[in-house]
Amino acid sequence: RSADAPPVRVGPSNAAYVIYTSGSTGRPKGVVVRHGGLANLLAFHRGETIAAARQMHPGRRFRLAHTASLSFDTALETLLWMVAGHELHLLDDDLRRDAAALVRYAEQTGADVLDVTPGQAERLVEEGLLDRCPPALLMVGGEAIGQTLWSALAAAPDTVVLNMYGPTECTVDALYHRLSDDPRPLIGSPLPNLRAHVLDEHLNPVPPGVPGELYVAGAGLARGYLGRPALTAERFVADPFAPGERMYRTGDLARRRTDGRIDYLGRTDHQVKIRGFRIELGEIEHALTAHPDVLQAAVLPHQDRTAGNRLAAYVVAQTPLDPAVLRAHAAATLPDYMVPAAFVTLDALPLTVNGKLDRAALPAPEFAVATGGRVARTAREELLCGLFGEVLGVAGPVSVDDDFFALGGHSLLAMRLVSRVRSVFGAEVGIRDVFEAPTVVGLAQRLDGGGARLVLTAGGRPERLPLSFAQQRLWLIDRMEGPSALYNMPLALRVRGPLDPVALERALGDLVARHETLRTLITEQDGEPHQLVLAATDAPLPVELRDCTAESVEAEVERAARRPFDLAAEPPVRVTLLRVAADEHVLVVALHHIVGDGWSMGPLLSDLADAYAARRGGSLPEWDALPVQYADYALWQRELLGDEGDPDSLVSRQLAYWREALAGLPEELSLPVDRPRGARADHRGDRVVLPVDAGLHRALVELSREHRVTLFMTFQAGLAALLTRLGAGT
């Protein structure tokens, strides 16, 4: 700069620093923090935290222990205290990570202000911090505080304890709460000049007591991500409550109390789906830390190759706890699908250099360990023990007294067990048998009283292949309503990188050759439908290649997905490849429901991927031959259920049951309606939003848990009761 250059004026919107935080894709994000955010944070500490500490310790010049890594934005917080005239103690990495050494240091030097994560605070309390050298001020942040730590800190008589919450994108801290007599953890209220909103997916405020996503706005907001405009636009969105300003989407789930203060409920991206249920991991962790001996808990999903996605709980307790005790404690307040399948007790949860939970360092759980009880006494019990172990993936041999569900089983695994038992024993056993007799010895007794079950095998085929009952239902709908897209099952995949359309088309040919159902027509003869399986050479599956722009992809996908199938004239699968650019395509696979369901998409895509990889390499896919095809299943089902004219057949008994159960059912529910019923169903619907306040929701959850059912089942029963009240009968 030349000597006569004008001075540089730094305003509140100018960048103060850039700090990098981890990204979900593995690419760090550089957060550009403003001078105005730092100034607001300093004003908060001068007016709130320092003032609160001085009320309890008047006239003291505080000594701050710098306990955070310099890669953690909270490290800047203690630097602000130094600017405000207080003494800063710089600690090396070994000292700040050693809880016992840090307590000794505070005892020797009089360091009386600490800013730590809950994991660090837990260890400091265990080492006697509150008894030997209680700090004047303890700030805790970075993660959620467990109930046990909250209670211990709230009871500290000579220490001001603040629970701090804030993403890096909002200049270190956004909300805070001073621990006092509040019995449950919360993150409190926004800092001065900041705002906090709890919103639904449409950016509408949710009522008090209802969970929503937390957004923060105001003076502390960062400018965005360095060199990442798209990511900045995604996370820093327009504030509908302050025109011209932005707010930051935290990705945290929160709930506003009636007094305006806010509860932290966990990450929105920490929702997982287990057995079809959407689960908040934070809710399970909260339930576990409610146990008087549990200090900390972390719950993670774990993909098990044998049993699928299951929950594992990692627990730090002040006394040794048996996993059975923890399971019983969790089951007392949580529905069965939220009870972890494995419990791992640890001396301490592993932490990252920033003092947060290091999820990658948690040990692999053992989901089920057999008890080592009585061994099998008969060949049947021995086979059942093997099937229990195979389905559950347990460690060690299963005893005849081991409970299927205590070993980590659930309803989906029970269905898999039933299938394996039927296959191995050729005997009739149902899902109810597993629930009522969940041990090997109990299930063996059920098998003794059950009849033999027809085994599904490939055999000779008649000239006319019948439809399965599921196919017959869909064929009837198709005949009544005519060809439509009502039962189309579309799947769209965006493919980035080089794509070989020729290899793809050949792979699809391999797929059609492997699965007869993909080349099956539904034809009629003498008014009766039957399956017509075409030869693979007569049923090529061409790829319809179309060029389209990025803006028209959605419309083109919908167009391909909504094209009806003529089940009597064309195979029930269609493939469209949309070329957006040379290295970007969208593959649309449309499948009619008459040959597939949601589960079918997994094997379909797996086989397609194998075939495409082989064809790209210039070879044929190496597959084991399928033992049966869908046509074999349709024949087996007809033989198993028998003839409706035979009163002793299984289908006659099932029809008799349903005729009795549905006797007197009106053809149409006589309900008060606001418009006449159309002559034909148009399959259009609507949604009516019915707000449920926190008190009603809590009562519904308690009612569901009391009866061991899901909340959905309770609502379904409520709907039935409503229809009855409106005159629909029972």
XYZ file of C-alpha atoms in Angstrom:
730
model
C 0.000 0.000 0.000
C 1.198 3.490 -0.730
C 1.535 6.014 2.055
C -1.271 8.134 0.676
C -3.746 5.279 0.288
C -7.001 5.785 2.207
C -7.345 3.778 5.420
C -9.236 0.483 5.289
C -12.437 0.645 7.251
C -13.579 -2.675 8.731
C -17.315 -2.902 9.244
C -19.565 -5.465 10.924
C -20.102 -7.348 7.645
C -16.415 -7.767 6.835
C -14.843 -11.187 7.287
C -13.052 -11.673 10.613
C -11.820 -15.229 10.104
C -12.471 -18.477 8.251
C -12.801 -21.717 10.235
C -13.292 -25.124 8.706
C -15.913 -27.586 9.896
C -16.584 -31.120 8.742
C -18.945 -31.762 5.845
C -21.380 -34.648 5.337
C -19.619 -35.483 2.052
C -16.186 -35.559 3.696
C -15.185 -32.203 2.150
C -14.578 -29.571 4.886
C -16.554 -26.332 4.741
C -14.868 -22.977 5.366
C -17.231 -20.805 7.432
C -16.669 -17.059 6.902
C -17.414 -15.347 10.231
C -18.122 -11.606 10.380
C -16.648 -8.967 12.680
C -20.187 -8.103 13.749
C -20.703 -11.649 15.001
C -17.554 -11.489 17.145
C -18.527 -8.088 18.523
C -21.976 -9.369 19.461
C -20.452 -12.437 21.149
C -18.071 -10.235 23.166
C -20.962 -7.984 24.206
C -22.911 -11.048 25.347
C -20.053 -12.313 27.532
C -19.480 -8.888 29.054
C -23.157 -8.340 29.746
C -24.219 -11.873 30.671
C -21.604 -14.505 31.501
C -18.962 -12.283 33.143
C -21.695 -10.341 34.913
C -23.282 -13.570 36.208
C -19.941 -14.835 37.528
C -19.217 -11.487 39.210
C -22.560 -11.550 40.992
C -21.398 -14.700 42.783
C -17.733 -13.642 43.014
C -17.678 -9.804 43.115
C -14.448 -8.009 42.180
C -12.628 -11.131 40.990
C -10.311 -11.068 37.968
C -11.034 -14.404 36.345
C -8.494 -16.936 35.119
C -9.567 -18.834 32.004
C -8.168 -22.236 31.104
C -7.930 -22.537 27.316
C -9.344 -26.076 27.091
C -10.379 -26.285 23.412
C -8.413 -27.234 20.323
C -7.634 -24.270 18.076
C -9.517 -26.094 15.306
C -12.682 -25.787 17.426
C -14.463 -22.429 17.188
C -15.121 -22.291 20.927
C -11.373 -21.665 21.339
C -12.047 -18.093 20.164
C -14.506 -17.574 23.014
C -11.822 -17.605 25.692
C -9.708 -15.208 23.605
C -12.555 -12.702 23.871
C -12.373 -12.943 27.668
C -8.689 -12.040 27.464
C -9.651 -8.985 25.384
C -12.071 -8.101 28.187
C -9.154 -7.985 30.653
C -9.082 -11.446 32.187
C -6.181 -13.860 32.518
C -5.825 -16.602 29.886
C -3.999 -19.858 30.629
C -2.830 -21.644 27.462
C -2.773 -25.405 27.938
C -0.951 -27.920 25.775
C -2.840 -30.811 24.193
C -1.731 -33.427 26.744
C -2.892 -31.306 29.680
C -6.288 -30.308 28.316
C -7.096 -33.916 27.341
C -6.142 -35.346 30.761
C -9.062 -34.688 33.120
C -7.121 -35.567 36.295
C -4.194 -33.345 35.280
C -6.534 -30.480 34.379
C -8.238 -30.627 37.781
C -4.808 -30.571 39.474
C -3.815 -27.602 37.318
C -6.971 -25.682 38.249
C -6.352 -26.501 41.908
C -2.763 -25.235 41.763
C -3.240 -22.115 39.601
C -6.725 -21.008 40.589
C -8.049 -21.288 37.004
C -11.728 -20.627 37.616
C -13.404 -20.375 34.178
C -13.687 -23.457 31.949
C -15.394 -23.938 28.579
C -15.719 -27.670 27.819
C -17.882 -30.251 26.054
C -20.251 -32.486 28.057
C -17.854 -35.415 27.593
C -14.995 -33.395 29.091
C -17.237 -32.050 31.853
C -18.262 -35.596 32.780
C -14.649 -36.612 33.286
C -13.773 -33.435 35.197
C -16.668 -34.017 37.600
C -15.522 -37.623 38.092
C -12.047 -36.309 38.982
C -13.519 -34.061 41.698
C -13.573 -30.656 39.987
C -16.702 -29.456 41.803
C -15.401 -30.572 45.205
C -11.666 -29.786 45.025
C -11.633 -26.517 43.055
C -15.133 -25.447 41.994
C -14.823 -22.961 39.141
C -16.567 -19.623 39.263
C -17.971 -20.238 35.801
C -18.344 -23.438 33.806
C -19.585 -23.237 30.215
C -20.622 -26.517 28.585
C -21.393 -26.877 24.882
C -20.760 -28.687 21.639
C -23.121 -31.601 22.351
C -26.263 -32.420 24.302
C -25.948 -32.775 28.087
C -27.213 -36.000 29.638
C -29.648 -35.948 32.544
C -27.103 -37.212 35.117
C -24.504 -34.543 34.273
C -27.203 -31.867 34.142
C -28.384 -32.724 37.655
C -24.823 -32.790 39.022
C -23.913 -29.396 37.533
C -27.201 -27.781 38.520
C -26.525 -28.743 42.130
C -23.060 -27.110 42.224
C -23.457 -24.381 44.896
C -20.524 -22.074 44.064
C -20.414 -22.343 40.284
C -22.364 -20.544 37.597
C -23.018 -23.179 34.924
C -24.131 -22.219 31.428
C -25.301 -24.668 28.770
C -24.191 -23.165 25.447
C -25.567 -24.109 22.041
C -24.394 -22.872 18.696
C -23.306 -24.015 15.246
C -20.040 -22.727 13.783
C -22.181 -20.862 11.238
C -23.497 -18.568 14.007
C -20.265 -17.319 15.618
C -19.722 -19.977 18.295
C -22.891 -19.517 20.399
C -26.528 -18.937 19.465
C -28.551 -19.977 22.567
C -27.717 -20.410 26.231
C -29.297 -21.421 29.529
C -28.105 -20.975 33.095
C -28.564 -24.189 35.040
C -30.652 -23.717 38.145
C -33.673 -25.633 39.316
C -34.885 -26.745 35.883
C -35.070 -30.550 36.161
C -34.520 -31.375 32.465
C -31.794 -30.316 30.016
C -32.557 -27.489 27.606
C -30.604 -25.059 25.448
C -32.642 -22.067 26.546
C -32.965 -18.723 24.793
C -31.122 -16.839 22.026
C -28.206 -14.555 22.756
C -29.002 -10.818 22.556
C -29.562 -9.647 18.950
C -30.145 -13.249 17.803
C -33.395 -15.013 16.947
C -34.366 -18.699 17.081
C -37.211 -20.261 15.091
C -38.617 -23.797 15.380
C -40.197 -24.516 11.993
C -41.807 -27.321 10.016
C -40.749 -28.435 6.525
C -42.705 -25.528 5.007
C -40.919 -22.940 7.225
C -44.057 -22.435 9.308
C -43.654 -22.079 13.091
C -44.753 -25.174 15.001
C -46.789 -24.845 18.220
C -45.080 -25.086 21.624
C -44.328 -28.664 22.536
C -44.171 -29.845 18.913
C -40.774 -30.857 17.453
C -39.443 -28.948 14.466
C -36.167 -27.925 12.883
C -34.194 -25.154 14.580
C -33.197 -22.072 12.572
C -31.056 -19.223 13.963
C -30.769 -15.666 12.680
C -29.474 -12.265 13.683
C -26.192 -10.546 14.452
C -24.140 -13.716 14.895
C -24.867 -15.214 11.468
C -21.818 -15.967 9.328
C -21.524 -14.779 5.728
C -21.590 -18.314 4.354
C -19.153 -20.958 3.124
C -15.949 -19.869 1.441
C -16.124 -20.543 -2.308
C -19.292 -22.681 -1.913
C -22.227 -20.539 -3.157
C -24.556 -23.503 -3.758
C -23.991 -24.896 -0.264
C -24.380 -21.412 1.215
C -27.730 -20.977 -0.548
C -28.866 -24.379 0.727
C -28.121 -23.718 4.410
C -28.423 -19.914 4.699
C -32.006 -19.355 3.578
C -34.257 -16.310 3.408
C -35.799 -15.374 6.750
C -39.583 -15.174 6.230
C -39.911 -13.223 9.499
C -37.328 -10.523 8.685
C -37.495 -9.396 5.030
C -34.074 -8.981 3.453
C -32.296 -11.083 6.095
C -31.183 -14.694 6.197
C -31.389 -17.498 8.749
C -29.255 -20.614 9.150
C -30.803 -24.060 8.937
C -29.065 -25.930 11.765
C -30.280 -29.452 10.964
C -31.113 -29.855 14.665
C -34.450 -31.026 15.981
C -35.845 -28.797 18.736
C -39.022 -28.067 20.672
C -40.139 -24.754 22.140
C -41.574 -24.840 25.635
C -44.592 -22.777 26.634
C -42.265 -20.258 28.352
C -40.363 -19.729 25.097
C -37.218 -21.637 26.028
C -36.027 -24.385 23.708
C -35.270 -28.089 24.148
C -32.668 -29.786 21.971
C -33.951 -33.150 20.659
C -31.122 -34.345 18.419
C -30.081 -34.123 14.792
C -32.656 -34.344 12.018
C -30.088 -36.403 10.113
C -29.814 -38.709 13.141
C -33.223 -40.069 12.256
C -32.963 -43.661 11.131
C -35.463 -46.127 9.786
C -35.535 -49.528 11.475
C -38.041 -52.164 10.304
C -40.090 -49.415 8.653
C -40.232 -47.214 11.782
C -38.643 -43.754 11.714
C -36.660 -43.380 14.927
C -34.977 -40.447 16.680
C -31.751 -41.751 18.202
C -31.732 -38.866 20.670
C -35.022 -40.057 22.166
C -33.477 -43.452 22.941
C -30.355 -41.832 24.412
C -32.563 -39.633 26.588
C -34.464 -42.699 27.841
C -31.230 -44.521 28.716
C -29.688 -41.583 30.592
C -32.851 -41.421 32.701
C -31.545 -44.547 34.477
C -30.005 -43.383 37.775
C -26.721 -45.221 37.147
C -26.231 -44.219 33.498
C -23.912 -41.253 33.001
C -23.788 -41.128 29.209
C -25.344 -42.985 26.293
C -24.929 -43.021 22.543
C -27.149 -44.994 20.158
C -26.148 -45.819 16.586
C -27.622 -47.914 13.781
C -25.468 -50.858 12.790
C -25.832 -52.754 9.540
C -25.669 -56.473 10.203
C -25.391 -58.695 7.135
C -27.539 -61.363 8.743
C -30.300 -59.375 10.410
C -30.232 -56.010 8.631
C -30.186 -52.593 10.297
C -30.293 -52.779 14.099
C -29.667 -50.394 16.983
C -26.650 -50.557 19.277
C -26.440 -48.597 22.548
C -23.116 -47.563 24.111
C -23.443 -46.768 27.798
C -21.148 -45.294 30.447
C -22.425 -46.128 33.940
C -21.190 -45.341 37.438
C -21.777 -48.972 38.472
C -21.621 -52.154 36.363
C -24.956 -52.742 34.633
C -26.155 -55.956 33.065
C -27.419 -55.524 29.469
C -30.649 -57.247 30.534
C -31.241 -54.493 33.106
C -30.641 -51.799 30.483
C -32.932 -53.568 28.021
C -35.704 -53.799 30.625
C -35.245 -50.130 31.527
C -35.501 -49.081 27.881
C -38.490 -51.350 27.241
C -40.376 -49.753 30.132
C -40.631 -46.417 28.298
C -39.919 -47.181 24.637
C -41.844 -49.267 22.083
C -40.125 -52.532 21.177
C -38.801 -51.296 17.821
C -36.840 -48.542 19.641
C -35.227 -50.861 22.200
C -31.578 -51.395 21.142
C -30.673 -54.907 20.073
C -27.210 -54.635 21.670
C -25.849 -52.854 24.751
C -22.138 -52.125 25.076
C -20.818 -50.775 28.386
C -17.720 -48.562 28.218
C -15.513 -46.844 30.768
C -15.852 -43.651 28.704
C -17.202 -42.614 25.330
C -14.384 -41.929 22.839
C -14.004 -38.262 21.966
C -12.572 -36.391 18.995
C -9.893 -33.720 19.438
C -12.753 -31.225 19.772
C -14.237 -33.160 22.669
C -17.234 -34.503 20.726
C -18.312 -38.119 20.433
C -16.035 -40.042 18.064
C -18.584 -42.383 16.522
C -16.009 -44.074 14.309
C -14.005 -45.149 17.371
C -16.894 -47.010 19.029
C -16.330 -50.789 19.098
C -18.437 -53.116 16.982
C -21.339 -54.485 19.042
C -22.264 -58.104 19.573
C -25.980 -58.100 18.876
C -26.844 -61.432 20.378
C -25.004 -63.818 22.630
C -26.527 -67.180 23.414
C -26.955 -68.042 27.075
C -25.227 -71.387 26.900
C -28.233 -73.125 28.488
C -29.632 -76.578 27.774
C -28.410 -78.211 24.582
C -30.672 -79.752 21.961
C -31.974 -83.229 22.798
C -33.529 -84.182 19.464
C -32.612 -83.734 15.808
C -35.535 -81.319 15.413
C -34.331 -79.120 18.293
C -30.792 -79.207 16.915
C -32.011 -77.994 13.516
C -34.104 -75.265 15.144
C -31.104 -74.092 17.210
C -29.184 -73.790 13.973
C -31.979 -71.819 12.309
C -32.230 -69.438 15.293
C -28.494 -68.787 15.092
C -28.557 -68.407 11.293
C -31.392 -65.866 11.261
C -30.159 -63.864 14.258
C -26.417 -64.088 13.615
C -25.738 -64.851 17.286
C -22.357 -65.471 18.847
C -22.126 -68.984 20.243
C -24.506 -71.945 20.047
C -28.187 -71.309 20.771
C -29.741 -73.288 23.603
C -33.244 -74.731 23.532
C -34.321 -72.180 26.178
C -32.996 -69.040 24.446
C -35.745 -66.554 23.623
C -35.789 -65.475 19.972
C -36.682 -61.880 20.841
C -34.265 -61.596 23.766
C -31.506 -62.534 21.305
C -32.374 -59.496 19.168
C -35.196 -60.892 17.050
C -38.088 -58.786 15.822
C -41.149 -59.217 13.630
C -39.311 -59.122 10.295
C -36.714 -61.612 11.484
C -39.528 -63.778 12.851
C -41.024 -63.883 9.347
C -37.629 -64.939 8.005
C -37.446 -67.663 10.657
C -40.917 -68.918 9.707
C -39.833 -69.121 6.074
C -36.696 -71.078 6.963
C -38.622 -73.443 9.270
C -41.174 -74.150 6.537
C -38.400 -74.780 4.025
C -36.350 -77.095 6.266
C -39.161 -79.029 7.946
C -41.855 -78.811 5.283
C -44.243 -78.068 8.134
C -46.986 -75.483 8.600
C -45.945 -72.834 11.134
C -47.102 -69.223 11.420
C -45.746 -65.938 12.719
C -48.099 -66.225 15.702
C -46.342 -69.459 16.722
C -43.007 -67.626 17.007
C -44.521 -64.883 19.179
C -46.385 -67.319 21.418
C -43.579 -69.912 21.655
C -40.346 -67.935 21.026
C -37.914 -70.617 22.303
C -36.541 -73.615 20.442
C -38.283 -76.032 22.791
C -41.588 -74.168 22.472
C -41.457 -73.966 18.690
C -40.497 -77.642 18.450
C -43.695 -78.513 20.331
C -45.712 -76.408 17.868
C -44.116 -78.310 14.999
C -45.109 -81.609 16.591
C -48.749 -80.560 16.354
C -48.611 -79.018 12.876
C -49.227 -80.582 9.514
C -46.784 -80.898 6.670
C -46.524 -77.977 4.302
C -46.262 -78.342 0.558
C -42.718 -77.474 -0.545
C -42.226 -74.933 -3.327
C -40.220 -76.524 -6.145
C -39.934 -76.171 -9.908
C -41.885 -78.864 -11.743
C -43.899 -79.568 -14.810
C -46.141 -76.850 -16.186
C -49.591 -77.125 -17.708
C -50.432 -75.698 -21.098
C -52.173 -72.780 -19.419
C -50.244 -71.215 -16.557
C -52.647 -69.782 -13.951
C -52.119 -66.394 -12.347
C -51.234 -66.090 -8.698
C -54.027 -64.607 -6.591
C -52.146 -61.294 -6.346
C -51.782 -61.187 -10.131
C -55.451 -62.018 -10.526
C -56.466 -59.050 -8.367
C -54.358 -56.634 -10.419
C -55.537 -58.137 -13.712
C -59.157 -57.653 -12.626
C -58.510 -53.975 -11.788
C -56.792 -53.517 -15.144
C -59.785 -55.065 -16.968
C -62.309 -52.986 -15.046
C -60.568 -49.624 -15.419
C -58.596 -50.116 -18.613
C -54.862 -49.510 -19.061
C -53.598 -46.850 -16.679
C -50.476 -45.893 -14.731
C -52.189 -46.520 -11.398
C -50.050 -49.578 -10.633
C -46.837 -48.479 -12.330
C -43.766 -48.718 -10.088
C -41.204 -46.180 -11.340
C -37.573 -46.018 -10.283
C -35.301 -43.151 -11.385
C -31.524 -43.253 -10.933
C -29.183 -40.361 -11.716
C -25.934 -41.694 -13.168
C -22.900 -39.394 -13.249
C -19.835 -40.384 -15.234
C -19.391 -42.421 -18.403
C -22.290 -44.710 -19.325
C -22.273 -47.388 -22.023
C -25.821 -47.641 -23.513
C -24.928 -50.782 -25.496
C -23.661 -52.592 -22.383
C -26.755 -51.413 -20.515
C -29.103 -52.809 -23.168
C -27.287 -56.146 -23.183
C -27.398 -56.257 -19.373
C -31.149 -55.686 -19.490
C -31.400 -58.585 -21.936
C -29.541 -60.750 -19.412
C -31.979 -59.616 -16.722
C -35.017 -60.527 -18.823
C -33.513 -63.910 -19.669
C -32.905 -64.634 -15.956
C -36.343 -63.593 -14.652
C -39.300 -65.067 -16.543
C -41.723 -62.681 -14.921
C -40.147 -59.747 -16.816
C -41.172 -61.375 -20.118
C -44.626 -62.580 -19.111
C -47.841 -61.421 -20.786
C -51.296 -61.770 -19.215
C -53.588 -63.156 -21.910
C -57.154 -64.496 -21.877
C -58.635 -67.662 -23.249
C -62.331 -68.449 -22.868
C -62.600 -65.484 -20.498
C -59.934 -66.848 -18.119
C -56.590 -65.074 -17.679
C -53.320 -66.972 -17.719
C -49.605 -66.282 -17.919
C -47.817 -66.460 -21.258
C -44.046 -66.655 -20.715
C -42.224 -65.499 -23.842
C -38.863 -66.866 -24.892
C -35.995 -64.533 -24.028
C -35.253 -64.030 -27.716
C -38.861 -62.933 -28.312
C -38.882 -60.342 -25.528
C -36.000 -57.907 -26.006
C -35.952 -54.980 -23.591
C -34.800 -51.993 -25.636
C -33.492 -48.847 -23.974
C -35.376 -45.782 -25.135
C -32.650 -43.129 -25.301
C -33.812 -39.506 -25.227
C -31.899 -36.241 -24.928
C -33.265 -33.697 -22.472
C -32.196 -30.576 -20.631
C -31.562 -30.385 -16.900
C -34.721 -28.292 -16.546
C -36.916 -30.870 -18.279
C -35.657 -33.985 -16.454
C -38.485 -34.036 -13.924
C -41.163 -33.754 -16.612
C -39.497 -36.451 -18.743
C -39.229 -38.819 -15.763
C -42.915 -38.324 -14.987
C -43.806 -38.878 -18.634
C -41.892 -42.179 -18.732
C -43.297 -43.304 -15.386
C -46.933 -42.567 -16.262
C -47.096 -44.407 -19.584
C -49.619 -47.264 -19.167
C -48.800 -50.909 -19.850
C -50.895 -53.159 -22.076
C -50.478 -56.338 -20.040
C -51.758 -58.573 -22.849
C -49.474 -57.171 -25.548
C -46.197 -56.009 -23.940
C -43.866 -57.185 -21.158
C -44.500 -55.404 -17.854
C -41.160 -53.559 -17.699
C -39.906 -50.538 -19.629
C -36.572 -48.684 -19.563
C -35.907 -45.078 -20.586
C -32.463 -43.438 -20.555
C -32.464 -39.638 -20.423
C -29.191 -38.076 -21.588
C -28.741 -34.740 -19.796
C -25.061 -34.377 -20.733
C -22.271 -36.570 -22.026
C -21.417 -37.642 -18.479
C -24.855 -37.360 -16.830
C -27.879 -39.591 -17.430
C -31.117 -40.457 -15.666
C -32.203 -44.098 -15.912
C -35.963 -44.622 -15.524
C -37.189 -48.174 -14.935
C -40.972 -48.581 -14.915
C -42.313 -51.885 -13.610
C -45.951 -52.928 -13.366
C -47.006 -54.044 -9.905
C -48.291 -57.327 -11.379
C -44.677 -58.593 -11.516
C -42.992 -56.782 -8.633
C -43.257 -54.938 -5.333
C -41.045 -52.689 -3.236
C -38.866 -55.571 -2.060
C -38.329 -56.693 -5.658
C -36.363 -53.551 -6.502
C -33.369 -54.721 -4.458
C -32.725 -57.994 -6.361
C -33.639 -56.291 -9.642
C -31.018 -53.543 -9.256
C -28.422 -55.944 -7.852
C -28.764 -58.265 -10.841
C -28.730 -55.320 -13.252
C -25.541 -53.947 -11.684
C -23.833 -57.362 -11.920
C -24.882 -57.811 -15.546
C -23.822 -54.279 -16.553
C -20.405 -54.686 -14.903
C -19.908 -57.985 -16.717
C -21.006 -56.587 -20.083
C -18.754 -53.540 -19.669
C -15.897 -55.993 -19.176
C -16.820 -57.936 -22.285
C -18.185 -61.033 -20.521
C -21.474 -62.589 -19.463
C -22.786 -62.342 -15.889
C -21.962 -65.357 -13.732
C -25.166 -66.223 -11.902
C -26.363 -69.349 -10.150
C -29.513 -70.685 -11.777
C -32.723 -69.656 -10.006
C -34.315 -72.680 -8.269
C -37.857 -71.476 -9.041
C -39.575 -68.829 -11.153
C -42.725 -66.854 -10.350
C -44.834 -69.180 -12.495
C -43.719 -72.058 -10.238
C -44.882 -70.042 -7.237
C -48.312 -69.432 -8.829
C -48.746 -73.183 -9.410
C -47.562 -73.979 -5.853
C -49.955 -71.412 -4.355
C -52.933 -72.857 -6.212
C -52.026 -76.388 -5.110
C -51.369 -75.320 -1.501
C -54.660 -73.457 -1.102
C -56.711 -76.028 -3.030
C -60.049 -75.801 -4.775
C -62.745 -73.403 -3.580
C -65.287 -76.179 -4.277
C -63.632 -78.434 -1.683
C -64.982 -77.459 1.766
C -61.893 -78.967 3.435
C -59.351 -77.018 1.362
C -57.257 -74.280 2.912
C -58.724 -71.617 0.623
C -62.278 -72.653 1.587
C -61.443 -72.434 5.291
C -59.862 -68.999 4.826
C -62.802 -67.738 2.776
C -65.218 -69.046 5.408
C -63.321 -67.143 8.101
C -63.476 -63.861 6.190
C -67.118 -64.324 5.228
C -67.952 -64.662 8.911
C -65.678 -61.806 9.974
C -67.114 -59.434 7.355
C -70.726 -60.587 7.583
C -73.124 -57.655 7.483
C -70.553 -55.269 6.055
C -72.413 -52.627 4.016
C -71.470 -52.167 0.377
C -70.949 -48.484 1.055
C -70.309 -46.588 4.298
C -73.184 -44.217 4.990
C -71.212 -41.205 6.085
C -72.068 -37.511 6.053
C -70.169 -36.105 3.075
C -69.805 -32.660 1.550
C -70.057 -33.816 -2.075
C -71.686 -36.713 -3.977
C -69.675 -39.875 -4.562
C -68.574 -40.214 -8.194
C -69.619 -43.138 -10.340
C -65.945 -44.015 -10.952
C -62.963 -43.702 -8.665
C -60.606 -40.957 -9.858
C -57.846 -41.944 -7.378
C -57.332 -38.325 -6.410
C -56.935 -37.473 -2.769
C -56.212 -34.571 -0.482
C -54.620 -33.966 2.869
C -56.200 -32.301 5.867
C -53.764 -31.114 8.532
C -54.934 -31.823 12.070
C -52.634 -30.229 14.679
C -52.018 -32.394 17.738
C -50.721 -30.500 20.762
C -48.011 -31.842 23.026
C -50.368 -32.962 25.780
C -52.576 -35.000 23.441
C -49.533 -36.486 21.717
C -48.049 -37.510 25.061
C -51.327 -39.161 26.088
C -51.539 -41.036 22.770
C -47.954 -42.271 23.114
C -48.615 -43.460 26.665
C -51.804 -45.234 25.553
C -49.901 -46.940 22.720
C -47.105 -48.098 25.021
C -49.607 -49.356 27.575
C -51.132 -51.640 24.955
C -47.794 -52.464 23.258
C -48.864 -51.079 19.883
C -47.501 -48.407 17.577
C -48.838 -44.872 17.479
C -50.078 -45.579 13.933
C -52.238 -48.445 15.234
C -53.707 -46.166 17.886
C -54.619 -43.562 15.264
C -56.109 -46.309 13.079
C -58.301 -47.425 15.991
C -59.282 -43.793 16.557
C -60.321 -43.476 12.917
C -62.453 -46.606 13.203
C -64.104 -45.185 16.329
C -64.758 -41.908 14.503
C -66.364 -43.682 11.542
C -68.570 -45.664 13.927
C -69.630 -42.450 15.673
C -70.504 -40.949 12.288
C -72.844 -43.820 11.559
C -70.685 -46.362 9.721
C -71.475 -49.168 12.159
C -68.817 -51.347 13.708
